[in-house]
PDB file of C-alpha atoms in Angstrom:
ATOM      1  CA  VAL P   1       0.007   0.032   0.250  1.00 48.00           C
ATOM      2  CA  VAL P   2       1.433   3.354  -1.018  1.00 50.00           C
ATOM      3  CA  SER P   3       0.596   7.134   0.071  1.00 48.00           C
ATOM      4  CA  LEU P   4       2.169   9.471  -2.555  1.00 59.00           C
ATOM      5  CA  GLU P   5       0.592  12.954  -3.232  1.00 61.00           C
ATOM      6  CA  HIS P   6       2.433  13.272  -6.378  1.00 64.00           C
ATOM      7  CA  PHE P   7       0.548  10.416  -7.847  1.00 77.00           C
ATOM      8  CA  GLY P   8      -2.984  12.395  -7.263  1.00 78.00           C
ATOM      9  CA  PHE P   9      -4.309   9.725  -4.494  1.00 83.00           C
ATOM     10  CA  PRO P  10      -5.954  11.478  -1.228  1.00 79.00           C
ATOM     11  CA  LYS P  11      -5.584   8.228   0.700  1.00 82.00           C
ATOM     12  CA  PRO P  12      -3.546   5.016   0.388  1.00 83.00           C
ATOM     13  CA  VAL P  13      -4.162   2.444  -2.387  1.00 87.00           C
ATOM     14  CA  GLN P  14      -2.598  -0.890  -3.464  1.00 90.00           C
ATOM     15  CA  ALA P  15       0.352  -0.691  -5.752  1.00 91.00           C
ATOM     16  CA  TRP P  16       1.401  -3.414  -8.062  1.00 94.00           C
ATOM     17  CA  TYR P  17       4.980  -4.166  -9.364  1.00 94.00           C
ATOM     18  CA  TYR P  18       6.692  -5.600 -12.520  1.00 94.00           C
ATOM     19  CA  ASN P  19       9.348  -8.483 -11.865  1.00 93.00           C
ATOM     20  CA  ASN P  20      12.014  -5.885 -11.932  1.00 90.00           C
ATOM     21  CA  ASN P  21      10.465  -4.018  -8.819  1.00 90.00           C
ATOM     22  CA  THR P  22       9.410  -1.020 -10.877  1.00 92.00           C
ATOM     23  CA  LEU P  23       5.884   0.362 -10.445  1.00 92.00           C
ATOM     24  CA  SER P  24       3.169  -1.326 -12.653  1.00 96.00           C
ATOM     25  CA  ALA P  25      -0.146   0.267 -11.248  1.00 96.00           C
ATOM     26  CA  LEU P  26      -1.826   1.989  -8.331  1.00 94.00           C
ATOM     27  CA  GLY P  27      -5.583   1.527  -7.468  1.00 94.00           C
ATOM     28  CA  GLU P  28      -8.254  -0.153  -5.548  1.00 94.00           C
ATOM     29  CA  TYR P  29     -10.625  -3.244  -6.165  1.00 94.00           C
ATOM     30  CA  THR P  30     -14.172  -3.945  -4.731  1.00 94.00           C
ATOM     31  CA  PRO P  31     -14.673  -6.898  -2.522  1.00 93.00           C
ATOM     32  CA  ASP P  32     -15.702  -8.714  -5.497  1.00 93.00           C
ATOM     33  CA  GLU P  33     -12.329  -8.069  -7.061  1.00 94.00           C
ATOM     34  CA  LEU P  34     -13.375  -5.645  -9.465  1.00 96.00           C
ATOM     35  CA  ARG P  35     -11.222  -2.478 -10.335  1.00 97.00           C
ATOM     36  CA  THR P  36     -12.977   0.942  -8.895  1.00 96.00           C
ATOM     37  CA  GLY P  37     -12.452   4.293  -8.369  1.00 94.00           C
ATOM     38  CA  HIS P  38      -9.149   6.064 -10.010  1.00 94.00           C
ATOM     39  CA  TRP P  39      -6.278   4.032 -11.314  1.00 96.00           C
ATOM     40  CA  LYS P  40      -2.833   4.676 -12.942  1.00 96.00           C
ATOM     41  CA  PHE P  41      -0.857   2.557 -14.893  1.00 97.00           C
ATOM     42  CA  PHE P  42       2.711   2.623 -15.686  1.00 96.00           C
ATOM     43  CA  TYR P  43       5.354   1.467 -18.111  1.00 97.00           C
ATOM     44  CA  ASP P  44       8.310  -0.337 -16.786  1.00 94.00           C
ATOM     45  CA  ASN P  45      10.478   2.585 -17.218  1.00 93.00           C
ATOM     46  CA  HIS P  46       8.626   4.218 -14.610  1.00 90.00           C
ATOM     47  CA  THR P  47       6.596   6.669 -17.065  1.00 95.00           C
ATOM     48  CA  LEU P  48       2.547   6.844 -16.913  1.00 95.00           C
ATOM     49  CA  SER P  49       0.923   4.584 -19.472  1.00 97.00           C
ATOM     50  CA  ALA P  50      -2.715   5.385 -18.622  1.00 98.00           C
ATOM     51  CA  GLU P  51      -5.058   6.854 -16.107  1.00 97.00           C
ATOM     52  CA  GLY P  52      -8.625   7.080 -15.278  1.00 97.00           C
ATOM     53  CA  ASN P  53     -11.673   5.918 -13.483  1.00 97.00           C
ATOM     54  CA  TYR P  54     -13.449   2.578 -13.237  1.00 97.00           C
ATOM     55  CA  SER P  55     -17.162   1.990 -11.773  1.00 97.00           C
ATOM     56  CA  ASP P  56     -17.903  -0.053  -9.100  1.00 95.00           C
ATOM     57  CA  LYS P  57     -18.737  -2.597 -11.744  1.00 95.00           C
ATOM     58  CA  GLY P  58     -15.388  -2.482 -12.933  1.00 96.00           C
ATOM     59  CA  LYS P  59     -16.018  -0.469 -16.017  1.00 96.00           C
ATOM     60  CA  LYS P  60     -13.946   2.182 -17.388  1.00 97.00           C
ATOM     61  CA  ILE P  61     -15.985   5.824 -17.089  1.00 97.00           C
ATOM     62  CA  GLY P  62     -15.497   9.260 -17.654  1.00 98.00           C
ATOM     63  CA  THR P  63     -12.156  10.589 -19.473  1.00 98.00           C
ATOM     64  CA  TRP P  64      -9.091   8.324 -19.979  1.00 98.00           C
ATOM     65  CA  LYS P  65      -5.450   9.442 -20.737  1.00 98.00           C
ATOM     66  CA  TYR P  66      -3.229   7.080 -22.540  1.00 98.00           C
ATOM     67  CA  PHE P  67       0.356   7.903 -23.109  1.00 97.00           C
ATOM     68  CA  HIS P  68       3.429   6.946 -24.846  1.00 95.00           C
ATOM     69  CA  ASN P  69       6.180   5.175 -23.244  1.00 94.00           C
ATOM     70  CA  ASP P  70       8.228   8.667 -23.119  1.00 95.00           C
ATOM     71  CA  GLY P  71       5.535  10.139 -21.272  1.00 94.00           C
ATOM     72  CA  THR P  72       3.813  12.290 -24.216  1.00 96.00           C
ATOM     73  CA  LEU P  73       0.108  12.002 -24.620  1.00 97.00           C
ATOM     74  CA  LYS P  74      -0.944   9.234 -26.897  1.00 98.00           C
ATOM     75  CA  SER P  75      -4.786   9.499 -26.522  1.00 98.00           C
ATOM     76  CA  VAL P  76      -7.651  10.718 -24.877  1.00 98.00           C
ATOM     77  CA  GLU P  77     -11.256   8.647 -24.653  1.00 98.00           C
ATOM     78  CA  ASP P  78     -14.413   9.795 -23.198  1.00 98.00           C
ATOM     79  CA  TYR P  79     -16.290   6.481 -22.008  1.00 97.00           C
ATOM     80  CA  SER P  80     -19.654   8.432 -21.597  1.00 96.00           C
ATOM     81  CA  THR P  81     -19.414   9.724 -25.128  1.00 97.00           C
ATOM     82  CA  GLY P  82     -17.391   7.212 -27.219  1.00 97.00           C
ATOM     83  CA  GLU P  83     -15.175  10.421 -28.342  1.00 98.00           C
ATOM     84  CA  VAL P  84     -11.735   9.309 -29.062  1.00 98.00           C
ATOM     85  CA  THR P  85      -8.603  11.739 -29.990  1.00 98.00           C
ATOM     86  CA  VAL P  86      -5.420  10.236 -30.890  1.00 98.00           C
ATOM     87  CA  TYR P  87      -2.122  12.505 -31.083  1.00 98.00           C
ATOM     88  CA  TYR P  88       1.394  12.558 -32.480  1.00 96.00           C
ATOM     89  CA  PRO P  89       4.276  12.301 -29.961  1.00 93.00           C
ATOM     90  CA  ASP P  90       4.534  16.046 -30.448  1.00 94.00           C
ATOM     91  CA  GLY P  91       1.041  16.673 -29.270  1.00 95.00           C
ATOM     92  CA  VAL P  92      -0.748  17.519 -32.660  1.00 97.00           C
ATOM     93  CA  LYS P  93      -3.852  16.015 -33.391  1.00 97.00           C
ATOM     94  CA  ARG P  94      -3.788  12.764 -35.166  1.00 98.00           C
ATOM     95  CA  GLU P  95      -7.029  11.048 -35.333  1.00 98.00           C
ATOM     96  CA  HIS P  96     -10.619  11.969 -34.100  1.00 98.00           C
ATOM     97  CA  PHE P  97     -13.379   9.511 -34.071  1.00 98.00           C
ATOM     98  CA  TYR P  98     -16.389   7.891 -31.874  1.00 97.00           C
ATOM     99  CA  LEU P  99     -16.817   4.363 -30.598  1.00 97.00           C
ATOM    100  CA  LYS P 100     -19.908   2.599 -30.166  1.00 94.00           C
ATOM    101  CA  GLU P 101     -19.702  -0.525 -28.403  1.00 91.00           C
ATOM    102  CA  ASP P 102     -16.194  -0.662 -29.255  1.00 91.00           C
ATOM    103  CA  ALA P 103     -16.778  -0.141 -32.944  1.00 95.00           C
ATOM    104  CA  ILE P 104     -15.729   2.892 -34.716  1.00 96.00           C
ATOM    105  CA  ASP P 105     -19.157   4.775 -35.779  1.00 96.00           C
ATOM    106  CA  GLY P 106     -19.567   8.102 -37.015  1.00 96.00           C
ATOM    107  CA  GLU P 107     -17.352  10.880 -38.964  1.00 96.00           C
ATOM    108  CA  VAL P 108     -13.473   9.959 -38.651  1.00 97.00           C
ATOM    109  CA  GLU P 109     -10.995  12.701 -39.001  1.00 98.00           C
ATOM    110  CA  LEU P 110      -7.223  12.325 -39.924  1.00 98.00           C
ATOM    111  CA  PHE P 111      -4.766  14.899 -39.783  1.00 98.00           C
ATOM    112  CA  TYR P 112      -1.276  15.401 -41.041  1.00 98.00           C
ATOM    113  CA  PRO P 113       1.634  15.880 -38.496  1.00 97.00           C
ATOM    114  CA  CYS P 114       1.580  19.569 -39.556  1.00 97.00           C
ATOM    115  CA  GLY P 115      -2.150  19.396 -38.091  1.00 97.00           C
ATOM    116  CA  ALA P 116      -3.980  20.183 -41.339  1.00 98.00           C
ATOM    117  CA  LEU P 117      -6.881  17.934 -41.990  1.00 98.00           C
ATOM    118  CA  LYS P 118      -5.790  14.810 -44.141  1.00 98.00           C
ATOM    119  CA  GLU P 119      -8.956  13.024 -44.631  1.00 98.00           C
ATOM    120  CA  LYS P 120     -12.564  13.184 -43.444  1.00 97.00           C
ATOM    121  CA  LEU P 121     -14.505   9.599 -43.891  1.00 96.00           C
ATOM    122  CA  VAL P 122     -17.436   7.651 -42.133  1.00 97.00           C
ATOM    123  CA  PHE P 123     -17.482   4.551 -40.126  1.00 97.00           C
ATOM    124  CA  GLN P 124     -20.404   2.632 -39.342  1.00 95.00           C
ATOM    125  CA  ASN P 125     -20.130  -0.502 -36.959  1.00 92.00           C
ATOM    126  CA  ASP P 126     -16.518  -0.560 -37.855  1.00 94.00           C
ATOM    127  CA  LYS P 127     -16.644  -0.341 -41.440  1.00 96.00           C
ATOM    128  CA  ARG P 128     -16.005   2.331 -43.928  1.00 96.00           C
ATOM    129  CA  GLN P 129     -19.215   3.391 -45.411  1.00 96.00           C
ATOM    130  CA  GLY P 130     -20.534   6.461 -47.474  1.00 96.00           C
ATOM    131  CA  LYS P 131     -18.860   9.300 -49.104  1.00 96.00           C
ATOM    132  CA  GLY P 132     -15.303  10.562 -47.934  1.00 97.00           C
ATOM    133  CA  ARG P 133     -12.705  13.036 -48.665  1.00 97.00           C
ATOM    134  CA  SER P 134      -8.842  13.326 -48.655  1.00 98.00           C
ATOM    135  CA  TYR P 135      -6.982  16.414 -48.812  1.00 98.00           C
ATOM    136  CA  TYR P 136      -3.601  17.730 -49.573  1.00 98.00           C
ATOM    137  CA  ALA P 137      -1.578  19.241 -46.237  1.00 98.00           C
ATOM    138  CA  THR P 138      -2.272  22.603 -47.775  1.00 97.00           C
ATOM    139  CA  GLY P 139      -5.928  21.932 -47.989  1.00 97.00           C
ATOM    140  CA  GLU P 140      -6.967  21.337 -51.376  1.00 98.00           C
ATOM    141  CA  VAL P 141      -9.261  18.263 -52.152  1.00 98.00           C
ATOM    142  CA  GLU P 142      -7.073  15.380 -53.175  1.00 98.00           C
ATOM    143  CA  THR P 143      -9.702  12.470 -53.810  1.00 98.00           C
ATOM    144  CA  ILE P 144     -13.513  12.252 -53.372  1.00 98.00           C
ATOM    145  CA  TYR P 145     -14.904   8.452 -53.122  1.00 98.00           C
ATOM    146  CA  GLU P 146     -17.470   6.251 -51.740  1.00 97.00           C
ATOM    147  CA  TYR P 147     -17.400   3.116 -49.565  1.00 97.00           C
ATOM    148  CA  THR P 148     -19.548   0.231 -48.853  1.00 97.00           C
ATOM    149  CA  ASP P 149     -18.558  -2.438 -46.359  1.00 96.00           C
ATOM    150  CA  ASN P 150     -14.829  -1.361 -46.319  1.00 96.00           C
ATOM    151  CA  GLU P 151     -14.721  -1.440 -50.093  1.00 97.00           C
ATOM    152  CA  LEU P 152     -14.742   1.406 -52.838  1.00 97.00           C
ATOM    153  CA  ASN P 153     -18.121   1.580 -54.699  1.00 97.00           C
ATOM    154  CA  GLY P 154     -19.508   4.236 -57.029  1.00 97.00           C
ATOM    155  CA  GLU P 155     -17.510   7.159 -58.592  1.00 97.00           C
ATOM    156  CA  PHE P 156     -13.902   7.936 -57.695  1.00 98.00           C
ATOM    157  CA  GLN P 157     -12.046  11.443 -58.323  1.00 98.00           C
ATOM    158  CA  SER P 158      -8.771  12.436 -57.651  1.00 98.00           C
ATOM    159  CA  PHE P 159      -7.016  16.107 -58.320  1.00 98.00           C
ATOM    160  CA  PHE P 160      -3.932  17.552 -58.484  1.00 98.00           C
ATOM    161  CA  VAL P 161      -2.920  20.217 -55.723  1.00 97.00           C
ATOM    162  CA  ASN P 162      -3.826  22.993 -58.311  1.00 95.00           C
ATOM    163  CA  GLY P 163      -7.652  21.361 -58.143  1.00 96.00           C
ATOM    164  CA  ASN P 164      -7.222  20.050 -62.192  1.00 97.00           C
ATOM    165  CA  PRO P 165      -8.811  16.513 -62.231  1.00 97.00           C
ATOM    166  CA  ARG P 166      -6.322  13.621 -62.145  1.00 98.00           C
ATOM    167  CA  ILE P 167      -8.716  10.430 -62.308  1.00 98.00           C
ATOM    168  CA  VAL P 168     -12.053   9.869 -62.928  1.00 98.00           C
ATOM    169  CA  ALA P 169     -13.333   6.608 -62.241  1.00 98.00           C
ATOM    170  CA  SER P 170     -15.472   4.291 -60.818  1.00 98.00           C
ATOM    171  CA  TYR P 171     -15.538   1.262 -58.364  1.00 98.00           C
ATOM    172  CA  LYS P 172     -17.615  -1.747 -57.942  1.00 97.00           C
ATOM    173  CA  ASN P 173     -16.936  -4.129 -54.857  1.00 97.00           C
ATOM    174  CA  GLY P 174     -13.218  -2.514 -54.000  1.00 97.00           C
ATOM    175  CA  ARG P 175     -12.281  -2.804 -57.913  1.00 97.00           C
ATOM    176  CA  LEU P 176     -12.142  -0.464 -60.714  1.00 98.00           C
ATOM    177  CA  SER P 177     -15.120  -0.734 -63.122  1.00 97.00           C
ATOM    178  CA  GLY P 178     -16.503   1.107 -66.046  1.00 97.00           C
ATOM    179  CA  ASP P 179     -14.971   4.384 -67.872  1.00 98.00           C
ATOM    180  CA  TYR P 180     -11.660   5.414 -66.712  1.00 98.00           C
ATOM    181  CA  ARG P 181     -10.035   8.801 -67.676  1.00 98.00           C
ATOM    182  CA  SER P 182      -6.695  10.128 -66.270  1.00 98.00           C
ATOM    183  CA  PHE P 183      -5.559  13.628 -66.896  1.00 98.00           C
ATOM    184  CA  HIS P 184      -2.225  15.417 -67.146  1.00 97.00           C
ATOM    185  CA  ALA P 185      -1.362  18.549 -64.595  1.00 95.00           C
ATOM    186  CA  ASN P 186      -2.187  20.817 -67.378  1.00 95.00           C
ATOM    187  CA  LYS P 187      -5.987  19.281 -67.800  1.00 96.00           C
ATOM    188  CA  ASN P 188      -4.912  17.322 -71.188  1.00 97.00           C
ATOM    189  CA  LYS P 189      -6.124  13.652 -71.221  1.00 97.00           C
ATOM    190  CA  ASP P 190      -3.469  11.221 -69.960  1.00 98.00           C
ATOM    191  CA  SER P 191      -5.438   7.872 -70.786  1.00 98.00           C
ATOM    192  CA  GLU P 192      -9.075   6.802 -71.302  1.00 98.00           C
ATOM    193  CA  GLY P 193     -10.621   3.158 -71.536  1.00 98.00           C
ATOM    194  CA  ARG P 194     -12.432   0.675 -69.411  1.00 98.00           C
ATOM    195  CA  TYR P 195     -11.805  -1.522 -66.387  1.00 97.00           C
ATOM    196  CA  MET P 196     -13.487  -4.748 -65.702  1.00 96.00           C
ATOM    197  CA  ASN P 197     -13.391  -6.310 -62.129  1.00 94.00           C
ATOM    198  CA  GLY P 198     -10.329  -4.320 -61.642  1.00 96.00           C
ATOM    199  CA  VAL P 199      -8.211  -4.820 -64.858  1.00 96.00           C
ATOM    200  CA  PRO P 200      -8.137  -2.681 -68.357  1.00 97.00           C
ATOM    201  CA  VAL P 201     -10.281  -4.321 -71.155  1.00 97.00           C
ATOM    202  CA  GLY P 202     -11.313  -3.226 -74.328  1.00 97.00           C
ATOM    203  CA  LEU P 203      -9.829   0.013 -76.307  1.00 98.00           C
ATOM    204  CA  TRP P 204      -7.281   2.291 -74.557  1.00 98.00           C
ATOM    205  CA  THR P 205      -5.380   5.429 -75.796  1.00 98.00           C
ATOM    206  CA  HIS P 206      -2.814   7.036 -74.114  1.00 98.00           C
ATOM    207  CA  TYR P 207      -1.758  10.743 -74.282  1.00 98.00           C
ATOM    208  CA  TYR P 208       1.146  13.002 -74.325  1.00 98.00           C
ATOM    209  CA  SER P 209       0.868  16.036 -72.065  1.00 97.00           C
ATOM    210  CA  ASN P 210       0.512  18.108 -75.335  1.00 97.00           C
ATOM    211  CA  GLY P 211      -2.688  16.296 -76.225  1.00 97.00           C
ATOM    212  CA  ASN P 212      -1.377  14.000 -78.893  1.00 98.00           C
ATOM    213  CA  VAL P 213      -1.869  10.258 -78.659  1.00 98.00           C
ATOM    214  CA  SER P 214       0.973   8.165 -77.436  1.00 98.00           C
ATOM    215  CA  ARG P 215      -0.298   4.580 -78.301  1.00 97.00           C
ATOM    216  CA  LYS P 216      -3.742   3.254 -78.513  1.00 97.00           C
ATOM    217  CA  GLY P 217      -4.905  -0.292 -78.534  1.00 97.00           C
ATOM    218  CA  ASN P 218      -7.135  -3.052 -77.089  1.00 97.00           C
ATOM    219  CA  TYR P 219      -6.827  -5.712 -74.151  1.00 96.00           C
ATOM    220  CA  ASN P 220      -8.802  -8.907 -73.857  1.00 95.00           C
ATOM    221  CA  GLU P 221     -10.668  -9.747 -70.512  1.00 91.00           C
ATOM    222  CA  ALA P 222      -7.441 -10.859 -69.125  1.00 91.00           C
ATOM    223  CA  SER P 223      -6.028  -7.557 -69.484  1.00 91.00           C
ATOM    224  CA  GLN P 224      -3.753  -8.582 -72.489  1.00 94.00           C
ATOM    225  CA  PRO P 225      -2.763  -6.421 -75.251  1.00 95.00           C
ATOM    226  CA  VAL P 226      -4.559  -7.853 -78.511  1.00 96.00           C
ATOM    227  CA  GLY P 227      -4.722  -7.087 -81.999  1.00 96.00           C
ATOM    228  CA  GLU P 228      -2.906  -3.896 -83.426  1.00 97.00           C
ATOM    229  CA  TRP P 229      -1.569  -1.210 -81.282  1.00 97.00           C
ATOM    230  CA  VAL P 230       0.134   1.791 -82.902  1.00 98.00           C
ATOM    231  CA  TYR P 231       2.471   4.015 -81.123  1.00 98.00           C
ATOM    232  CA  TYR P 232       3.356   7.826 -81.841  1.00 98.00           C
ATOM    233  CA  ASP P 233       5.972  10.472 -81.157  1.00 97.00           C
ATOM    234  CA  GLU P 234       5.152  13.487 -79.312  1.00 97.00           C
ATOM    235  CA  ALA P 235       4.670  15.427 -82.635  1.00 97.00           C
ATOM    236  CA  GLY P 236       1.686  12.926 -83.778  1.00 95.00           C
ATOM    237  CA  LEU P 237       3.695  10.893 -86.227  1.00 97.00           C
ATOM    238  CA  LEU P 238       3.520   7.021 -86.190  1.00 97.00           C
ATOM    239  CA  THR P 239       6.484   5.492 -85.053  1.00 97.00           C
ATOM    240  CA  GLU P 240       5.442   1.764 -84.689  1.00 96.00           C
ATOM    241  CA  LYS P 241       2.704  -0.685 -85.159  1.00 96.00           C
ATOM    242  CA  ARG P 242       2.883  -3.809 -83.123  1.00 96.00           C
ATOM    243  CA  THR P 243       0.503  -6.913 -83.591  1.00 96.00           C
ATOM    244  CA  PHE P 244      -0.190  -9.147 -80.280  1.00 94.00           C
ATOM    245  CA  ASP P 245      -2.048 -12.529 -80.199  1.00 87.00           C
ATOM    246  CA  HIS P 246      -3.101 -14.232 -77.434  1.00 69.00           C
TER     247      HIS P 246
END
């Protein structure tokens, strides 16, 4: 039993130790051997790992704080609301979300080490659901997407940092499906074609950044080039024809 005011306990509490005799935990048990009241837990290097309160039924209640083994704040969790905030070692917010019955539920926000918003998405019962967005560290939108049960579904868009479109595509059950277009940073087309079950099929055309075609041809359903493919230089002059047979 210890009574040390700098640990924040107004009266003596029980203490537990690691095999190397460093302090492991401070707190009290009920007669039914359930943790109750205020508790503190420690790493074997003496630094605080977690602290918070238990109900008389041994359940975590209120606000708990968790720490890295160097003593810096790792996360704060409010067990009454399910709100969780996770931090980088330097104290900058890293993640913010809500738990419902130990599953992530609701809006999730992710942040860059500089503090800027990195991604905003939605979880339902621990699965990614619905629309979300990711951002560059400078604040511009990087991607717009939609999830169903942890898999990308529906329209997908990505952008260059200047706001110009980079990719316009669609997903089905986590795989690229349907028309696909990509662009150079100057808005000119980079490629266009079609995906099926995550692989390119049918006619595909690729472009130089000046807008001229660089090559085009067809893929079979195994995503193998078939038939005649034609190749051009940046000036638009034909340089090669190649025939594939699979």
